[in-house]
């Protein structure tokens, strides 16, 4: 029989400090008196707000659960991380690192190298306390010759808990139904500061983890290559200061893409993509389909590199997923 889940952060804290040695360890890390921890857990005192974040730092494996429970008692506290914790400019040394990667990386590795560098820097810069931030880059799917851009595809991602490890090796398509698609087609930043608004505007991409989201088109003049997408585990995270900072990172991501990977906005006509679970069913056999393409090309004495084979399969999958959405609407 499953034990009942704690209904308040105080109940959870009481279970975590029940062992005296563990209570002492938590108190030392959080720099809080063991007696204070006991008083909090028994509801005999109310913590100062600036003492709760060190408690989260002392219990990283319970950060998500504690945060959700604390918000029930203090709904306004976690609406925004103090902006003074975030430096407002990209360090000049980091610009130098990106420029070096752009100059020295082999062409085939340039995009992934620059994207990973920038995404790692974003999550460290905007989420120094690791309260929960995901950063991904999505790229315009290269259209079949003569056609328009119909979707975007996730190509790189990094995050802090609860996202760490969940997005780095995952791919997904986004269309006109998504916040990403809307930002790309409009050529402007779109921020959503609450789950309620996200679920209403973009229900196909709603997630319990995303309390606020922001999307930044990657633009060179009037041509777009994709978007930088950020999601925070805190509501109202994207203040104007943070939006401005993230926009600077999106501008820097221009260096990750070749000139041919940018498209005039007039050649962007996004379709509708199905939900992520449906997509994953089709994407699961991606490598198998790539191998089949290469085997067929070999049998026909045709030269087909793996990158070209992968692009063909992505384009096939894109068309299949767009058709699924059409069939569902019909």
PDB file of C-alpha atoms in Angstrom:
ATOM      1  CA  UNK A   1       0.000   0.000   0.000  1.00  0.00           C
ATOM      2  CA  UNK A   2       1.400   3.371  -1.035  1.00  0.00           C
ATOM      3  CA  UNK A   3       2.130   5.890   1.703  1.00  0.00           C
ATOM      4  CA  UNK A   4       0.110   9.133   1.510  1.00  0.00           C
ATOM      5  CA  UNK A   5       1.936  12.000  -0.172  1.00  0.00           C
ATOM      6  CA  UNK A   6       2.731  15.129   1.881  1.00  0.00           C
ATOM      7  CA  UNK A   7       0.102  17.808   1.344  1.00  0.00           C
ATOM      8  CA  UNK A   8       2.238  20.732   2.513  1.00  0.00           C
ATOM      9  CA  UNK A   9       5.901  21.641   2.340  1.00  0.00           C
ATOM     10  CA  UNK A  10       5.986  21.504   6.138  1.00  0.00           C
ATOM     11  CA  UNK A  11       4.804  17.875   6.123  1.00  0.00           C
ATOM     12  CA  UNK A  12       7.466  16.987   3.563  1.00  0.00           C
ATOM     13  CA  UNK A  13      10.137  18.777   5.568  1.00  0.00           C
ATOM     14  CA  UNK A  14       9.086  16.882   8.697  1.00  0.00           C
ATOM     15  CA  UNK A  15       9.731  13.552   6.986  1.00  0.00           C
ATOM     16  CA  UNK A  16      13.090  14.710   5.630  1.00  0.00           C
ATOM     17  CA  UNK A  17      14.399  15.880   9.010  1.00  0.00           C
ATOM     18  CA  UNK A  18      13.009  13.004  11.083  1.00  0.00           C
ATOM     19  CA  UNK A  19      16.493  11.506  11.352  1.00  0.00           C
ATOM     20  CA  UNK A  20      18.613  13.755  13.648  1.00  0.00           C
ATOM     21  CA  UNK A  21      21.790  13.289  11.596  1.00  0.00           C
ATOM     22  CA  UNK A  22      20.012  14.130   8.354  1.00  0.00           C
ATOM     23  CA  UNK A  23      18.438  17.153  10.043  1.00  0.00           C
ATOM     24  CA  UNK A  24      21.886  18.359  11.068  1.00  0.00           C
ATOM     25  CA  UNK A  25      23.244  17.841   7.525  1.00  0.00           C
ATOM     26  CA  UNK A  26      20.379  19.822   5.975  1.00  0.00           C
ATOM     27  CA  UNK A  27      20.772  22.589   8.529  1.00  0.00           C
ATOM     28  CA  UNK A  28      24.492  22.932   7.818  1.00  0.00           C
ATOM     29  CA  UNK A  29      24.053  23.100   4.046  1.00  0.00           C
ATOM     30  CA  UNK A  30      21.151  25.552   4.270  1.00  0.00           C
ATOM     31  CA  UNK A  31      22.846  27.515   7.101  1.00  0.00           C
ATOM     32  CA  UNK A  32      19.687  27.236   9.155  1.00  0.00           C
ATOM     33  CA  UNK A  33      19.405  26.144  12.793  1.00  0.00           C
ATOM     34  CA  UNK A  34      18.113  22.549  13.289  1.00  0.00           C
ATOM     35  CA  UNK A  35      15.639  23.985  15.806  1.00  0.00           C
ATOM     36  CA  UNK A  36      14.367  26.375  13.134  1.00  0.00           C
ATOM     37  CA  UNK A  37      13.788  23.451  10.767  1.00  0.00           C
ATOM     38  CA  UNK A  38      11.736  21.710  13.448  1.00  0.00           C
ATOM     39  CA  UNK A  39       9.688  24.860  14.102  1.00  0.00           C
ATOM     40  CA  UNK A  40       8.986  25.247  10.366  1.00  0.00           C
ATOM     41  CA  UNK A  41       7.949  21.618  10.008  1.00  0.00           C
ATOM     42  CA  UNK A  42       5.560  21.838  12.967  1.00  0.00           C
ATOM     43  CA  UNK A  43       4.097  25.170  11.790  1.00  0.00           C
ATOM     44  CA  UNK A  44       5.299  26.967  14.909  1.00  0.00           C
ATOM     45  CA  UNK A  45       7.079  29.658  12.896  1.00  0.00           C
ATOM     46  CA  UNK A  46       6.967  31.147   9.409  1.00  0.00           C
ATOM     47  CA  UNK A  47      10.244  31.335   7.484  1.00  0.00           C
ATOM     48  CA  UNK A  48      11.658  34.496   6.052  1.00  0.00           C
ATOM     49  CA  UNK A  49      11.366  34.285   2.304  1.00  0.00           C
ATOM     50  CA  UNK A  50      15.118  34.567   1.734  1.00  0.00           C
ATOM     51  CA  UNK A  51      15.641  31.454   3.890  1.00  0.00           C
ATOM     52  CA  UNK A  52      13.549  29.189   1.705  1.00  0.00           C
ATOM     53  CA  UNK A  53      15.848  29.226  -1.327  1.00  0.00           C
ATOM     54  CA  UNK A  54      18.850  27.920   0.670  1.00  0.00           C
ATOM     55  CA  UNK A  55      16.553  25.131   1.887  1.00  0.00           C
ATOM     56  CA  UNK A  56      15.850  24.189  -1.731  1.00  0.00           C
ATOM     57  CA  UNK A  57      19.570  24.257  -2.473  1.00  0.00           C
ATOM     58  CA  UNK A  58      20.146  21.861   0.435  1.00  0.00           C
ATOM     59  CA  UNK A  59      17.573  19.399  -0.942  1.00  0.00           C
ATOM     60  CA  UNK A  60      18.130  19.293  -4.727  1.00  0.00           C
ATOM     61  CA  UNK A  61      16.437  15.923  -5.179  1.00  0.00           C
ATOM     62  CA  UNK A  62      13.249  17.346  -3.623  1.00  0.00           C
ATOM     63  CA  UNK A  63      13.476  20.779  -5.265  1.00  0.00           C
ATOM     64  CA  UNK A  64      10.564  20.273  -7.649  1.00  0.00           C
ATOM     65  CA  UNK A  65       8.225  18.808  -5.032  1.00  0.00           C
ATOM     66  CA  UNK A  66       9.176  21.379  -2.384  1.00  0.00           C
ATOM     67  CA  UNK A  67       8.760  24.264  -4.804  1.00  0.00           C
ATOM     68  CA  UNK A  68       5.243  23.181  -5.767  1.00  0.00           C
ATOM     69  CA  UNK A  69       4.232  22.755  -2.121  1.00  0.00           C
ATOM     70  CA  UNK A  70       5.812  26.027  -0.962  1.00  0.00           C
ATOM     71  CA  UNK A  71       3.922  27.932  -3.661  1.00  0.00           C
ATOM     72  CA  UNK A  72       0.662  26.689  -2.163  1.00  0.00           C
ATOM     73  CA  UNK A  73       1.414  28.559   1.074  1.00  0.00           C
ATOM     74  CA  UNK A  74       3.362  31.452  -0.454  1.00  0.00           C
ATOM     75  CA  UNK A  75       1.871  31.884  -3.961  1.00  0.00           C
ATOM     76  CA  UNK A  76       3.705  35.124  -4.694  1.00  0.00           C
ATOM     77  CA  UNK A  77       7.166  34.163  -3.547  1.00  0.00           C
ATOM     78  CA  UNK A  78       8.288  32.030  -6.493  1.00  0.00           C
ATOM     79  CA  UNK A  79       6.670  34.119  -9.167  1.00  0.00           C
ATOM     80  CA  UNK A  80      10.007  35.667  -9.941  1.00  0.00           C
ATOM     81  CA  UNK A  81      13.629  35.044  -9.104  1.00  0.00           C
ATOM     82  CA  UNK A  82      15.262  38.305  -7.980  1.00  0.00           C
ATOM     83  CA  UNK A  83      16.749  39.990 -11.013  1.00  0.00           C
ATOM     84  CA  UNK A  84      19.850  40.984  -9.108  1.00  0.00           C
ATOM     85  CA  UNK A  85      20.865  37.312  -9.297  1.00  0.00           C
ATOM     86  CA  UNK A  86      21.201  37.618 -13.070  1.00  0.00           C
ATOM     87  CA  UNK A  87      23.986  39.606 -14.720  1.00  0.00           C
ATOM     88  CA  UNK A  88      22.350  41.690 -17.427  1.00  0.00           C
ATOM     89  CA  UNK A  89      25.010  41.357 -20.116  1.00  0.00           C
ATOM     90  CA  UNK A  90      26.632  38.458 -21.927  1.00  0.00           C
ATOM     91  CA  UNK A  91      30.264  38.233 -20.757  1.00  0.00           C
ATOM     92  CA  UNK A  92      32.733  39.512 -23.374  1.00  0.00           C
ATOM     93  CA  UNK A  93      34.818  36.347 -22.887  1.00  0.00           C
ATOM     94  CA  UNK A  94      31.827  34.287 -23.996  1.00  0.00           C
ATOM     95  CA  UNK A  95      31.483  36.279 -27.218  1.00  0.00           C
ATOM     96  CA  UNK A  96      35.129  35.407 -27.881  1.00  0.00           C
ATOM     97  CA  UNK A  97      34.432  31.686 -27.311  1.00  0.00           C
ATOM     98  CA  UNK A  98      31.540  31.689 -29.776  1.00  0.00           C
ATOM     99  CA  UNK A  99      33.529  33.569 -32.410  1.00  0.00           C
ATOM    100  CA  UNK A 100      36.383  31.095 -31.975  1.00  0.00           C
ATOM    101  CA  UNK A 101      33.997  28.176 -32.427  1.00  0.00           C
ATOM    102  CA  UNK A 102      32.565  29.807 -35.544  1.00  0.00           C
ATOM    103  CA  UNK A 103      36.040  30.313 -37.005  1.00  0.00           C
ATOM    104  CA  UNK A 104      37.691  27.041 -36.036  1.00  0.00           C
ATOM    105  CA  UNK A 105      34.960  24.380 -36.033  1.00  0.00           C
ATOM    106  CA  UNK A 106      34.725  22.066 -39.071  1.00  0.00           C
ATOM    107  CA  UNK A 107      31.669  23.068 -41.159  1.00  0.00           C
ATOM    108  CA  UNK A 108      29.818  19.841 -40.356  1.00  0.00           C
ATOM    109  CA  UNK A 109      30.203  20.489 -36.599  1.00  0.00           C
ATOM    110  CA  UNK A 110      29.874  24.280 -36.546  1.00  0.00           C
ATOM    111  CA  UNK A 111      26.119  24.478 -35.932  1.00  0.00           C
ATOM    112  CA  UNK A 112      25.986  21.916 -33.126  1.00  0.00           C
ATOM    113  CA  UNK A 113      29.118  23.295 -31.449  1.00  0.00           C
ATOM    114  CA  UNK A 114      27.823  26.879 -31.363  1.00  0.00           C
ATOM    115  CA  UNK A 115      24.299  25.870 -30.338  1.00  0.00           C
ATOM    116  CA  UNK A 116      25.538  23.746 -27.438  1.00  0.00           C
ATOM    117  CA  UNK A 117      27.917  26.482 -26.268  1.00  0.00           C
ATOM    118  CA  UNK A 118      25.157  29.084 -26.232  1.00  0.00           C
ATOM    119  CA  UNK A 119      22.482  26.857 -24.687  1.00  0.00           C
ATOM    120  CA  UNK A 120      24.803  25.805 -21.870  1.00  0.00           C
ATOM    121  CA  UNK A 121      25.652  29.447 -21.198  1.00  0.00           C
ATOM    122  CA  UNK A 122      21.976  30.454 -21.196  1.00  0.00           C
ATOM    123  CA  UNK A 123      20.929  27.965 -18.526  1.00  0.00           C
ATOM    124  CA  UNK A 124      23.900  28.901 -16.330  1.00  0.00           C
ATOM    125  CA  UNK A 125      23.368  32.643 -16.837  1.00  0.00           C
ATOM    126  CA  UNK A 126      19.576  32.813 -16.462  1.00  0.00           C
ATOM    127  CA  UNK A 127      19.177  30.038 -13.897  1.00  0.00           C
ATOM    128  CA  UNK A 128      22.192  30.198 -11.548  1.00  0.00           C
ATOM    129  CA  UNK A 129      20.230  28.579  -8.708  1.00  0.00           C
ATOM    130  CA  UNK A 130      18.975  25.744 -10.943  1.00  0.00           C
ATOM    131  CA  UNK A 131      15.344  26.418 -10.137  1.00  0.00           C
ATOM    132  CA  UNK A 132      14.355  24.929 -13.481  1.00  0.00           C
ATOM    133  CA  UNK A 133      15.064  26.263 -16.979  1.00  0.00           C
ATOM    134  CA  UNK A 134      15.001  24.574 -20.385  1.00  0.00           C
ATOM    135  CA  UNK A 135      16.583  26.084 -23.491  1.00  0.00           C
ATOM    136  CA  UNK A 136      16.205  24.615 -26.972  1.00  0.00           C
ATOM    137  CA  UNK A 137      17.006  25.627 -30.524  1.00  0.00           C
ATOM    138  CA  UNK A 138      14.539  24.774 -33.266  1.00  0.00           C
ATOM    139  CA  UNK A 139      15.453  25.115 -36.926  1.00  0.00           C
ATOM    140  CA  UNK A 140      13.344  25.708 -40.015  1.00  0.00           C
ATOM    141  CA  UNK A 141      12.930  22.420 -41.850  1.00  0.00           C
ATOM    142  CA  UNK A 142      14.612  22.778 -45.267  1.00  0.00           C
ATOM    143  CA  UNK A 143      11.715  22.565 -47.712  1.00  0.00           C
ATOM    144  CA  UNK A 144      11.577  20.420 -50.807  1.00  0.00           C
ATOM    145  CA  UNK A 145      12.680  22.554 -53.753  1.00  0.00           C
ATOM    146  CA  UNK A 146       9.975  24.944 -54.881  1.00  0.00           C
ATOM    147  CA  UNK A 147       7.966  24.680 -51.652  1.00  0.00           C
ATOM    148  CA  UNK A 148       7.734  26.821 -48.526  1.00  0.00           C
ATOM    149  CA  UNK A 149       8.923  26.174 -44.975  1.00  0.00           C
ATOM    150  CA  UNK A 150       6.189  24.088 -43.327  1.00  0.00           C
ATOM    151  CA  UNK A 151       7.613  23.357 -39.865  1.00  0.00           C
ATOM    152  CA  UNK A 152      10.491  23.691 -37.414  1.00  0.00           C
ATOM    153  CA  UNK A 153      12.445  20.883 -35.772  1.00  0.00           C
ATOM    154  CA  UNK A 154      14.160  20.724 -32.374  1.00  0.00           C
ATOM    155  CA  UNK A 155      17.892  20.241 -32.985  1.00  0.00           C
ATOM    156  CA  UNK A 156      19.587  20.969 -29.640  1.00  0.00           C
ATOM    157  CA  UNK A 157      18.523  21.412 -26.026  1.00  0.00           C
ATOM    158  CA  UNK A 158      19.936  21.903 -22.549  1.00  0.00           C
ATOM    159  CA  UNK A 159      18.311  22.378 -19.166  1.00  0.00           C
ATOM    160  CA  UNK A 160      18.494  22.346 -15.399  1.00  0.00           C
ATOM    161  CA  UNK A 161      16.334  20.025 -13.245  1.00  0.00           C
ATOM    162  CA  UNK A 162      13.611  18.963 -13.785  1.00  0.00           C
ATOM    163  CA  UNK A 163      14.556  19.070 -17.491  1.00  0.00           C
ATOM    164  CA  UNK A 164      18.204  17.984 -17.377  1.00  0.00           C
ATOM    165  CA  UNK A 165      18.715  14.931 -19.562  1.00  0.00           C
ATOM    166  CA  UNK A 166      15.187  15.000 -20.998  1.00  0.00           C
ATOM    167  CA  UNK A 167      15.706  17.237 -24.008  1.00  0.00           C
ATOM    168  CA  UNK A 168      19.292  16.739 -25.150  1.00  0.00           C
ATOM    169  CA  UNK A 169      18.531  13.706 -27.337  1.00  0.00           C
ATOM    170  CA  UNK A 170      14.916  14.402 -28.198  1.00  0.00           C
ATOM    171  CA  UNK A 171      13.518  15.770 -31.415  1.00  0.00           C
ATOM    172  CA  UNK A 172      10.117  17.250 -32.176  1.00  0.00           C
ATOM    173  CA  UNK A 173       8.387  19.195 -34.926  1.00  0.00           C
ATOM    174  CA  UNK A 174       6.556  22.480 -34.363  1.00  0.00           C
ATOM    175  CA  UNK A 175       4.016  24.122 -36.643  1.00  0.00           C
ATOM    176  CA  UNK A 176       1.552  26.987 -36.710  1.00  0.00           C
ATOM    177  CA  UNK A 177      -0.222  25.513 -33.673  1.00  0.00           C
ATOM    178  CA  UNK A 178       2.761  26.266 -31.428  1.00  0.00           C
ATOM    179  CA  UNK A 179       4.131  29.297 -29.617  1.00  0.00           C
ATOM    180  CA  UNK A 180       7.323  28.658 -31.577  1.00  0.00           C
ATOM    181  CA  UNK A 181       5.501  28.769 -34.883  1.00  0.00           C
ATOM    182  CA  UNK A 182       3.666  31.950 -33.986  1.00  0.00           C
ATOM    183  CA  UNK A 183       6.915  33.675 -33.017  1.00  0.00           C
ATOM    184  CA  UNK A 184       8.626  32.593 -36.232  1.00  0.00           C
ATOM    185  CA  UNK A 185       5.829  33.687 -38.559  1.00  0.00           C
ATOM    186  CA  UNK A 186       5.411  37.031 -36.816  1.00  0.00           C
ATOM    187  CA  UNK A 187       9.156  37.611 -36.520  1.00  0.00           C
ATOM    188  CA  UNK A 188       8.787  38.816 -32.932  1.00  0.00           C
ATOM    189  CA  UNK A 189       9.309  37.593 -29.367  1.00  0.00           C
ATOM    190  CA  UNK A 190       6.332  35.882 -27.746  1.00  0.00           C
ATOM    191  CA  UNK A 191       6.311  35.368 -23.959  1.00  0.00           C
ATOM    192  CA  UNK A 192       3.686  33.488 -21.949  1.00  0.00           C
ATOM    193  CA  UNK A 193       3.899  33.979 -18.200  1.00  0.00           C
ATOM    194  CA  UNK A 194       1.533  31.316 -16.835  1.00  0.00           C
ATOM    195  CA  UNK A 195       0.377  27.745 -17.370  1.00  0.00           C
ATOM    196  CA  UNK A 196      -3.222  28.891 -17.673  1.00  0.00           C
ATOM    197  CA  UNK A 197      -2.460  31.124 -20.659  1.00  0.00           C
ATOM    198  CA  UNK A 198      -0.216  28.472 -22.249  1.00  0.00           C
ATOM    199  CA  UNK A 199      -2.896  25.773 -21.992  1.00  0.00           C
ATOM    200  CA  UNK A 200      -5.454  28.125 -23.532  1.00  0.00           C
ATOM    201  CA  UNK A 201      -3.341  29.445 -26.411  1.00  0.00           C
ATOM    202  CA  UNK A 202      -1.192  26.405 -27.219  1.00  0.00           C
ATOM    203  CA  UNK A 203      -2.955  23.305 -25.827  1.00  0.00           C
ATOM    204  CA  UNK A 204      -1.058  20.848 -28.062  1.00  0.00           C
ATOM    205  CA  UNK A 205       2.223  21.895 -26.430  1.00  0.00           C
ATOM    206  CA  UNK A 206       1.061  22.293 -22.838  1.00  0.00           C
ATOM    207  CA  UNK A 207       3.387  20.830 -20.175  1.00  0.00           C
ATOM    208  CA  UNK A 208       3.068  20.672 -16.384  1.00  0.00           C
ATOM    209  CA  UNK A 209       6.741  21.601 -16.105  1.00  0.00           C
ATOM    210  CA  UNK A 210       6.426  24.871 -18.020  1.00  0.00           C
ATOM    211  CA  UNK A 211       5.171  27.638 -15.739  1.00  0.00           C
ATOM    212  CA  UNK A 212       6.306  30.367 -18.178  1.00  0.00           C
ATOM    213  CA  UNK A 213       7.787  30.312 -21.685  1.00  0.00           C
ATOM    214  CA  UNK A 214       9.405  32.688 -24.164  1.00  0.00           C
ATOM    215  CA  UNK A 215      10.348  32.244 -27.830  1.00  0.00           C
ATOM    216  CA  UNK A 216      12.845  34.367 -29.781  1.00  0.00           C
ATOM    217  CA  UNK A 217      13.114  34.188 -33.582  1.00  0.00           C
ATOM    218  CA  UNK A 218      16.655  33.772 -34.899  1.00  0.00           C
ATOM    219  CA  UNK A 219      16.652  36.514 -37.519  1.00  0.00           C
ATOM    220  CA  UNK A 220      19.208  37.920 -39.935  1.00  0.00           C
ATOM    221  CA  UNK A 221      17.739  41.064 -41.466  1.00  0.00           C
ATOM    222  CA  UNK A 222      14.279  39.866 -42.592  1.00  0.00           C
ATOM    223  CA  UNK A 223      15.269  36.199 -42.935  1.00  0.00           C
ATOM    224  CA  UNK A 224      14.660  33.538 -40.279  1.00  0.00           C
ATOM    225  CA  UNK A 225      16.525  30.311 -39.491  1.00  0.00           C
ATOM    226  CA  UNK A 226      14.587  29.125 -36.446  1.00  0.00           C
ATOM    227  CA  UNK A 227      13.922  30.065 -32.836  1.00  0.00           C
ATOM    228  CA  UNK A 228      15.436  30.024 -29.383  1.00  0.00           C
ATOM    229  CA  UNK A 229      12.816  28.657 -26.959  1.00  0.00           C
ATOM    230  CA  UNK A 230      13.022  29.016 -23.179  1.00  0.00           C
ATOM    231  CA  UNK A 231      10.810  27.475 -20.513  1.00  0.00           C
ATOM    232  CA  UNK A 232      10.964  28.183 -16.792  1.00  0.00           C
ATOM    233  CA  UNK A 233       9.632  26.141 -13.910  1.00  0.00           C
ATOM    234  CA  UNK A 234       8.553  29.444 -12.310  1.00  0.00           C
ATOM    235  CA  UNK A 235       5.604  31.608 -13.385  1.00  0.00           C
ATOM    236  CA  UNK A 236       6.270  35.195 -14.482  1.00  0.00           C
ATOM    237  CA  UNK A 237       9.968  34.423 -14.901  1.00  0.00           C
ATOM    238  CA  UNK A 238      10.466  36.374 -18.107  1.00  0.00           C
ATOM    239  CA  UNK A 239      10.747  39.982 -16.971  1.00  0.00           C
ATOM    240  CA  UNK A 240      11.715  42.567 -19.561  1.00  0.00           C
ATOM    241  CA  UNK A 241      15.312  42.431 -18.356  1.00  0.00           C
ATOM    242  CA  UNK A 242      15.496  38.671 -18.906  1.00  0.00           C
ATOM    243  CA  UNK A 243      13.751  38.945 -22.272  1.00  0.00           C
ATOM    244  CA  UNK A 244      16.315  41.499 -23.404  1.00  0.00           C
ATOM    245  CA  UNK A 245      19.179  39.292 -22.248  1.00  0.00           C
ATOM    246  CA  UNK A 246      17.786  36.190 -23.948  1.00  0.00           C
ATOM    247  CA  UNK A 247      17.235  38.209 -27.138  1.00  0.00           C
ATOM    248  CA  UNK A 248      20.977  38.931 -27.186  1.00  0.00           C
ATOM    249  CA  UNK A 249      21.659  35.192 -27.034  1.00  0.00           C
ATOM    250  CA  UNK A 250      19.195  34.623 -29.881  1.00  0.00           C
ATOM    251  CA  UNK A 251      21.084  37.211 -31.934  1.00  0.00           C
ATOM    252  CA  UNK A 252      24.335  35.373 -31.208  1.00  0.00           C
ATOM    253  CA  UNK A 253      22.784  32.119 -32.457  1.00  0.00           C
ATOM    254  CA  UNK A 254      22.754  33.620 -35.959  1.00  0.00           C
ATOM    255  CA  UNK A 255      26.387  32.465 -36.159  1.00  0.00           C
ATOM    256  CA  UNK A 256      25.291  28.825 -35.912  1.00  0.00           C
ATOM    257  CA  UNK A 257      23.535  28.839 -39.286  1.00  0.00           C
ATOM    258  CA  UNK A 258      24.674  29.057 -42.895  1.00  0.00           C
ATOM    259  CA  UNK A 259      23.269  31.735 -45.205  1.00  0.00           C
ATOM    260  CA  UNK A 260      21.281  29.055 -47.091  1.00  0.00           C
ATOM    261  CA  UNK A 261      19.526  28.059 -43.856  1.00  0.00           C
ATOM    262  CA  UNK A 262      17.801  31.454 -43.532  1.00  0.00           C
ATOM    263  CA  UNK A 263      14.450  31.962 -45.275  1.00  0.00           C
ATOM    264  CA  UNK A 264      12.464  35.067 -46.192  1.00  0.00           C
ATOM    265  CA  UNK A 265       9.356  35.306 -44.032  1.00  0.00           C
ATOM    266  CA  UNK A 266       7.239  35.322 -47.192  1.00  0.00           C
ATOM    267  CA  UNK A 267       8.462  31.765 -47.848  1.00  0.00           C
ATOM    268  CA  UNK A 268       7.328  30.539 -44.415  1.00  0.00           C
ATOM    269  CA  UNK A 269       3.885  28.925 -44.414  1.00  0.00           C
ATOM    270  CA  UNK A 270       3.699  26.614 -41.415  1.00  0.00           C
ATOM    271  CA  UNK A 271       1.310  23.695 -41.299  1.00  0.00           C
ATOM    272  CA  UNK A 272      -0.225  22.037 -38.242  1.00  0.00           C
ATOM    273  CA  UNK A 273       1.742  19.376 -36.389  1.00  0.00           C
ATOM    274  CA  UNK A 274       0.164  16.636 -34.226  1.00  0.00           C
ATOM    275  CA  UNK A 275       0.906  16.258 -30.514  1.00  0.00           C
ATOM    276  CA  UNK A 276       4.285  15.080 -29.284  1.00  0.00           C
ATOM    277  CA  UNK A 277       3.185  11.494 -28.410  1.00  0.00           C
ATOM    278  CA  UNK A 278       1.928  10.965 -31.958  1.00  0.00           C
ATOM    279  CA  UNK A 279       5.148  12.423 -33.358  1.00  0.00           C
ATOM    280  CA  UNK A 280       7.351  10.159 -31.249  1.00  0.00           C
ATOM    281  CA  UNK A 281       5.622   7.049 -32.615  1.00  0.00           C
ATOM    282  CA  UNK A 282       6.736   8.030 -36.121  1.00  0.00           C
ATOM    283  CA  UNK A 283      10.183   9.373 -35.189  1.00  0.00           C
ATOM    284  CA  UNK A 284      11.076   6.182 -33.274  1.00  0.00           C
ATOM    285  CA  UNK A 285      12.180   4.355 -36.471  1.00  0.00           C
ATOM    286  CA  UNK A 286      14.182   7.312 -37.821  1.00  0.00           C
ATOM    287  CA  UNK A 287      17.591   5.583 -37.881  1.00  0.00           C
ATOM    288  CA  UNK A 288      16.132   2.460 -39.462  1.00  0.00           C
ATOM    289  CA  UNK A 289      14.656   4.532 -42.290  1.00  0.00           C
ATOM    290  CA  UNK A 290      17.954   6.352 -42.829  1.00  0.00           C
ATOM    291  CA  UNK A 291      19.757   3.031 -43.167  1.00  0.00           C
ATOM    292  CA  UNK A 292      17.164   1.784 -45.645  1.00  0.00           C
ATOM    293  CA  UNK A 293      17.665   4.880 -47.811  1.00  0.00           C
ATOM    294  CA  UNK A 294      21.411   4.345 -47.874  1.00  0.00           C
ATOM    295  CA  UNK A 295      21.082   0.639 -48.710  1.00  0.00           C
ATOM    296  CA  UNK A 296      18.729   1.389 -51.606  1.00  0.00           C
ATOM    297  CA  UNK A 297      21.080   4.064 -52.916  1.00  0.00           C
ATOM    298  CA  UNK A 298      23.985   1.612 -52.779  1.00  0.00           C
ATOM    299  CA  UNK A 299      22.051  -1.034 -54.684  1.00  0.00           C
ATOM    300  CA  UNK A 300      21.334   1.532 -57.401  1.00  0.00           C
ATOM    301  CA  UNK A 301      24.987   2.621 -57.495  1.00  0.00           C
ATOM    302  CA  UNK A 302      24.029   6.073 -56.217  1.00  0.00           C
ATOM    303  CA  UNK A 303      26.093   8.166 -53.845  1.00  0.00           C
ATOM    304  CA  UNK A 304      24.164   9.154 -50.707  1.00  0.00           C
ATOM    305  CA  UNK A 305      25.870  10.500 -47.603  1.00  0.00           C
ATOM    306  CA  UNK A 306      24.324   9.972 -44.190  1.00  0.00           C
ATOM    307  CA  UNK A 307      23.518  13.716 -43.698  1.00  0.00           C
ATOM    308  CA  UNK A 308      21.637  13.733 -47.014  1.00  0.00           C
ATOM    309  CA  UNK A 309      19.843  10.508 -46.124  1.00  0.00           C
ATOM    310  CA  UNK A 310      18.849  11.957 -42.756  1.00  0.00           C
ATOM    311  CA  UNK A 311      17.481  15.108 -44.408  1.00  0.00           C
ATOM    312  CA  UNK A 312      15.341  12.986 -46.762  1.00  0.00           C
ATOM    313  CA  UNK A 313      13.888  11.050 -43.847  1.00  0.00           C
ATOM    314  CA  UNK A 314      13.179  14.244 -41.867  1.00  0.00           C
ATOM    315  CA  UNK A 315      11.355  15.640 -44.899  1.00  0.00           C
ATOM    316  CA  UNK A 316       9.379  12.414 -45.267  1.00  0.00           C
ATOM    317  CA  UNK A 317       8.446  12.461 -41.581  1.00  0.00           C
ATOM    318  CA  UNK A 318       7.444  16.108 -41.808  1.00  0.00           C
ATOM    319  CA  UNK A 319       5.082  15.355 -44.685  1.00  0.00           C
ATOM    320  CA  UNK A 320       3.597  12.345 -42.891  1.00  0.00           C
ATOM    321  CA  UNK A 321       2.970  14.324 -39.697  1.00  0.00           C
ATOM    322  CA  UNK A 322       1.422  17.248 -41.564  1.00  0.00           C
ATOM    323  CA  UNK A 323      -0.894  14.790 -43.318  1.00  0.00           C
ATOM    324  CA  UNK A 324      -1.899  13.239 -39.984  1.00  0.00           C
ATOM    325  CA  UNK A 325      -3.064  16.638 -38.759  1.00  0.00           C
ATOM    326  CA  UNK A 326      -5.059  17.155 -41.968  1.00  0.00           C
ATOM    327  CA  UNK A 327      -6.699  13.744 -41.581  1.00  0.00           C
ATOM    328  CA  UNK A 328      -7.598  14.485 -37.944  1.00  0.00           C
ATOM    329  CA  UNK A 329      -9.218  17.793 -38.955  1.00  0.00           C
ATOM    330  CA  UNK A 330     -11.214  16.044 -41.688  1.00  0.00           C
TER     331      UNK A 330
END
